[in-house]
Amino acid sequence: MALEKVTSVTGRAVFVPGADIDTDRIIPARFMKCVTFDGLGEFAFYDVRFDPNTGEKTNHPLNDSRFDDATILLAGVNFGCGSSREHAPQSLSKYGFKAVVAESFAEIFFGNSTGLAMPCVSLTAAEIDQLRQAVEADPAVEITIDMVNKRVRSSTGLDFGFNMPESARDALVAGRWDPIQELLDRESQIATLAKGLNYV
C-alpha cells in the first residue's frame, strides 16, 4: 500500500507558549491507559487547559475559540522533551494537528511525529514570533509548510526557510515515513533475502 506523500501542509495556526514543553504536559500519563491511540486528542494539554481544582477551562490558547480550526502548532525551544512516550505526538495528531513548527524538537518526539506523517520543522525564535503575531492578529491567516522547497509561508506574505533533518524530510516527501509499512510492502523481497542467509 503506497503511503501518502507529504509535500505540503496548509492550515490555520495556534501558538502555545513556553520552552521545554515536555511529553507529560502534552499528554498526562494518567490518560495513557488506552489499548489504541483513539480518543487521546481530547486529553492533549489537559492539565494546562483545565483548572485542576475546579475543572473549568483556563485561558490556554487551545481553549480560545478563535483557534478552534488550527491544524498547525507553533511552539518554542525543545518541544516534546521528557519521556519518550509515543502518545504525545499521537494525541496532537488525534486533536487535529497536521504539523508542528518550533525552534527545536526532542529527538524521539520528532521521530515519532515523522512516523505519523506529521512534519516537525524548525524556525528561529524571531521567525516564530512573526508567525505568532500574524495568527493572533487574525486567526484566519493560513500557514503553508512547503516540504519540497523547505519554506514556511503565511498568507500575509511571511516567507522563511526551515530546518529539518534531510532523512526525515525525504521520507515524508517520498511517502516512506512509516517503516512498518515499508517492511510490509517488501515482504516478498525480505523472504527472498532470508532464504539466502544461512543463519535464518
Short mmCIF file of C-alpha atoms in Angstrom, two decimals:
data_model
loop_
_atom_site.label_atom_id
_atom_site.label_comp_id
_atom_site.label_asym_id
_atom_site.label_seq_id
_atom_site.Cartn_x
_atom_site.Cartn_y
_atom_site.Cartn_z
CA MET A 1 0.00 0.00 0.00
CA ALA A 2 1.55 3.28 -1.10
CA LEU A 3 1.85 5.87 1.65
CA GLU A 4 0.68 9.43 1.18
CA LYS A 5 3.42 11.82 0.09
CA VAL A 6 3.61 14.82 2.39
CA THR A 7 4.77 17.60 0.09
CA SER A 8 2.89 20.48 1.68
CA VAL A 9 0.77 21.22 4.74
CA THR A 10 -1.54 24.24 4.87
CA GLY A 11 -3.80 25.37 7.67
CA ARG A 12 -4.53 27.86 10.39
CA ALA A 13 -2.14 28.00 13.32
CA VAL A 14 -2.07 28.46 17.08
CA PHE A 15 0.88 29.42 19.25
CA VAL A 16 1.42 27.51 22.52
CA PRO A 17 3.90 29.49 24.67
CA GLY A 18 6.70 28.04 26.75
CA ALA A 19 10.10 26.41 26.40
CA ASP A 20 10.80 22.73 27.11
CA ILE A 21 7.17 21.66 26.76
CA ASP A 22 7.51 18.01 27.69
CA THR A 23 5.50 14.96 26.75
CA ASP A 24 3.79 14.85 30.14
CA ARG A 25 2.39 18.31 29.53
CA ILE A 26 1.33 17.31 26.03
CA ILE A 27 -0.46 14.16 27.30
CA PRO A 28 -0.57 13.46 31.07
CA ALA A 29 0.40 9.89 31.97
CA ARG A 30 -2.97 9.01 33.54
CA PHE A 31 -4.60 9.18 30.11
CA MET A 32 -2.25 6.60 28.64
CA LYS A 33 -4.36 3.58 29.59
CA CYS A 34 -5.89 3.11 26.15
CA VAL A 35 -5.20 0.00 24.09
CA THR A 36 -5.20 2.08 20.90
CA PHE A 37 -4.49 5.77 20.49
CA ASP A 38 -8.10 6.59 19.63
CA GLY A 39 -9.61 9.27 21.84
CA LEU A 40 -6.29 10.72 23.01
CA GLY A 41 -6.94 14.01 21.23
CA GLU A 42 -9.37 15.30 23.83
CA PHE A 43 -6.68 14.97 26.51
CA ALA A 44 -3.95 16.94 24.72
CA PHE A 45 -2.53 19.58 27.09
CA TYR A 46 -5.27 18.60 29.54
CA ASP A 47 -3.58 19.73 32.75
CA VAL A 48 -2.93 23.23 31.43
CA ARG A 49 -6.25 23.54 29.59
CA PHE A 50 -8.33 22.78 32.69
CA ASP A 51 -8.03 24.01 36.27
CA PRO A 52 -7.09 21.01 38.46
CA ASN A 53 -9.36 22.17 41.30
CA THR A 54 -12.47 23.39 39.52
CA GLY A 55 -12.24 21.58 36.19
CA GLU A 56 -13.01 24.87 34.48
CA LYS A 57 -11.24 25.85 31.27
CA THR A 58 -8.15 28.01 31.65
CA ASN A 59 -7.01 30.76 29.29
CA HIS A 60 -4.80 28.31 27.40
CA PRO A 61 -4.63 29.11 23.65
CA LEU A 62 -6.30 25.79 22.76
CA ASN A 63 -9.36 26.94 24.72
CA ASP A 64 -9.63 30.13 22.66
CA SER A 65 -12.46 29.60 20.15
CA ARG A 66 -10.61 31.78 17.65
CA PHE A 67 -8.16 28.92 17.17
CA ASP A 68 -10.65 26.04 17.04
CA ASP A 69 -9.74 25.26 13.43
CA ALA A 70 -5.96 25.37 13.91
CA THR A 71 -4.09 22.44 12.38
CA ILE A 72 -0.55 23.80 12.74
CA LEU A 73 1.02 24.16 16.18
CA LEU A 74 3.59 26.90 16.78
CA ALA A 75 5.92 26.38 19.75
CA GLY A 76 9.26 27.27 21.31
CA VAL A 77 12.52 25.52 22.02
CA ASN A 78 12.97 21.80 22.83
CA PHE A 79 9.35 20.87 22.14
CA GLY A 80 8.40 17.30 23.08
CA CYS A 81 11.21 16.72 25.57
CA GLY A 82 10.96 14.43 28.60
CA SER A 83 9.85 10.82 28.39
CA SER A 84 9.74 9.06 25.05
CA ARG A 85 6.00 8.35 25.11
CA GLU A 86 4.60 7.80 21.65
CA HIS A 87 1.25 9.01 22.98
CA ALA A 88 2.38 12.66 22.83
CA PRO A 89 2.50 13.08 19.03
CA GLN A 90 -0.46 10.70 18.76
CA SER A 91 -2.56 12.99 20.97
CA LEU A 92 -1.62 16.03 18.90
CA SER A 93 -2.46 14.20 15.69
CA LYS A 94 -5.78 13.00 17.09
CA TYR A 95 -6.52 16.55 18.29
CA GLY A 96 -6.25 17.65 14.68
CA PHE A 97 -2.74 18.98 14.23
CA LYS A 98 -1.07 18.19 10.91
CA ALA A 99 2.34 19.78 11.60
CA VAL A 100 4.41 21.47 14.30
CA VAL A 101 6.68 24.49 13.84
CA ALA A 102 9.09 25.09 16.73
CA GLU A 103 12.59 26.35 17.47
CA SER A 104 13.78 22.80 18.14
CA PHE A 105 12.45 19.35 19.00
CA ALA A 106 13.35 16.46 21.26
CA GLU A 107 14.73 13.74 19.02
CA ILE A 108 12.34 10.92 19.96
CA PHE A 109 9.28 13.15 19.72
CA PHE A 110 10.49 14.27 16.30
CA GLY A 111 10.91 10.68 15.10
CA ASN A 112 7.53 9.58 16.43
CA SER A 113 5.88 12.55 14.71
CA THR A 114 7.56 11.75 11.40
CA GLY A 115 6.18 8.21 11.70
CA LEU A 116 2.69 9.75 11.79
CA ALA A 117 3.30 11.87 8.68
CA MET A 118 3.23 14.96 10.92
CA PRO A 119 6.14 17.20 9.89
CA CYS A 120 8.11 18.98 12.61
CA VAL A 121 10.08 21.88 11.16
CA SER A 122 12.33 24.40 12.89
CA LEU A 123 12.45 28.18 12.56
CA THR A 124 14.23 30.81 14.65
CA ALA A 125 12.54 32.37 17.68
CA ALA A 126 12.17 35.66 15.79
CA GLU A 127 10.52 33.95 12.81
CA ILE A 128 8.09 32.04 15.01
CA ASP A 129 7.26 35.28 16.81
CA GLN A 130 6.36 36.89 13.49
CA LEU A 131 4.05 33.98 12.70
CA ARG A 132 2.55 34.21 16.20
CA GLN A 133 1.83 37.90 15.77
CA ALA A 134 0.22 37.27 12.39
CA VAL A 135 -2.13 34.50 13.57
CA GLU A 136 -3.02 36.24 16.83
CA ALA A 137 -3.90 39.40 14.90
CA ASP A 138 -6.04 37.33 12.51
CA PRO A 139 -6.67 33.65 13.30
CA ALA A 140 -7.86 33.14 9.70
CA VAL A 141 -4.28 33.60 8.46
CA GLU A 142 -3.09 30.43 6.75
CA ILE A 143 0.37 28.95 7.15
CA THR A 144 1.87 26.72 4.47
CA ILE A 145 4.75 24.37 5.12
CA ASP A 146 6.32 23.67 1.73
CA MET A 147 8.19 20.43 2.30
CA VAL A 148 9.66 20.34 -1.21
CA ASN A 149 11.26 23.78 -1.11
CA LYS A 150 11.81 23.85 2.66
CA ARG A 151 9.84 27.04 3.24
CA VAL A 152 7.21 28.20 5.72
CA ARG A 153 4.91 30.86 4.27
CA SER A 154 1.93 32.78 5.57
CA SER A 155 -0.98 34.23 3.64
CA THR A 156 0.19 37.62 4.94
CA GLY A 157 3.47 37.38 3.00
CA LEU A 158 5.88 35.95 5.54
CA ASP A 159 8.35 33.52 3.98
CA PHE A 160 11.05 31.64 5.89
CA GLY A 161 13.40 28.77 5.14
CA PHE A 162 13.05 25.97 7.69
CA ASN A 163 15.49 23.44 9.10
CA MET A 164 14.75 19.73 9.24
CA PRO A 165 16.91 16.60 9.07
CA GLU A 166 17.07 15.68 5.39
CA SER A 167 16.37 12.00 6.03
CA ALA A 168 13.02 12.82 7.65
CA ARG A 169 12.09 15.40 5.03
CA ASP A 170 12.89 12.96 2.23
CA ALA A 171 10.86 10.18 3.89
CA LEU A 172 7.81 12.44 4.11
CA VAL A 173 8.08 13.86 0.60
CA ALA A 174 8.72 10.43 -0.93
CA GLY A 175 5.95 8.72 1.04
CA ARG A 176 8.32 6.50 3.03
CA TRP A 177 7.55 7.81 6.51
CA ASP A 178 6.15 4.60 8.03
CA PRO A 179 8.90 1.96 8.49
CA ILE A 180 6.38 -0.76 9.32
CA GLN A 181 4.53 -0.19 6.06
CA GLU A 182 7.88 -0.21 4.28
CA LEU A 183 8.51 -3.70 5.63
CA LEU A 184 5.01 -4.91 4.74
CA ASP A 185 5.36 -3.62 1.19
CA ARG A 186 8.60 -5.56 0.79
CA GLU A 187 7.51 -8.85 2.33
CA SER A 188 8.44 -10.93 -0.72
CA GLN A 189 11.86 -9.27 -1.01
CA ILE A 190 12.51 -9.92 2.67
CA ALA A 191 11.53 -13.58 2.27
CA THR A 192 13.83 -13.96 -0.73
CA LEU A 193 16.75 -12.40 1.10
CA ALA A 194 16.09 -14.54 4.19
CA LYS A 195 16.36 -17.72 2.10
CA GLY A 196 19.90 -16.78 1.15
CA LEU A 197 21.02 -16.23 4.73
CA ASN A 198 22.43 -19.34 6.44
CA TYR A 199 21.62 -18.08 9.93
CA VAL A 200 17.87 -17.53 9.39
#
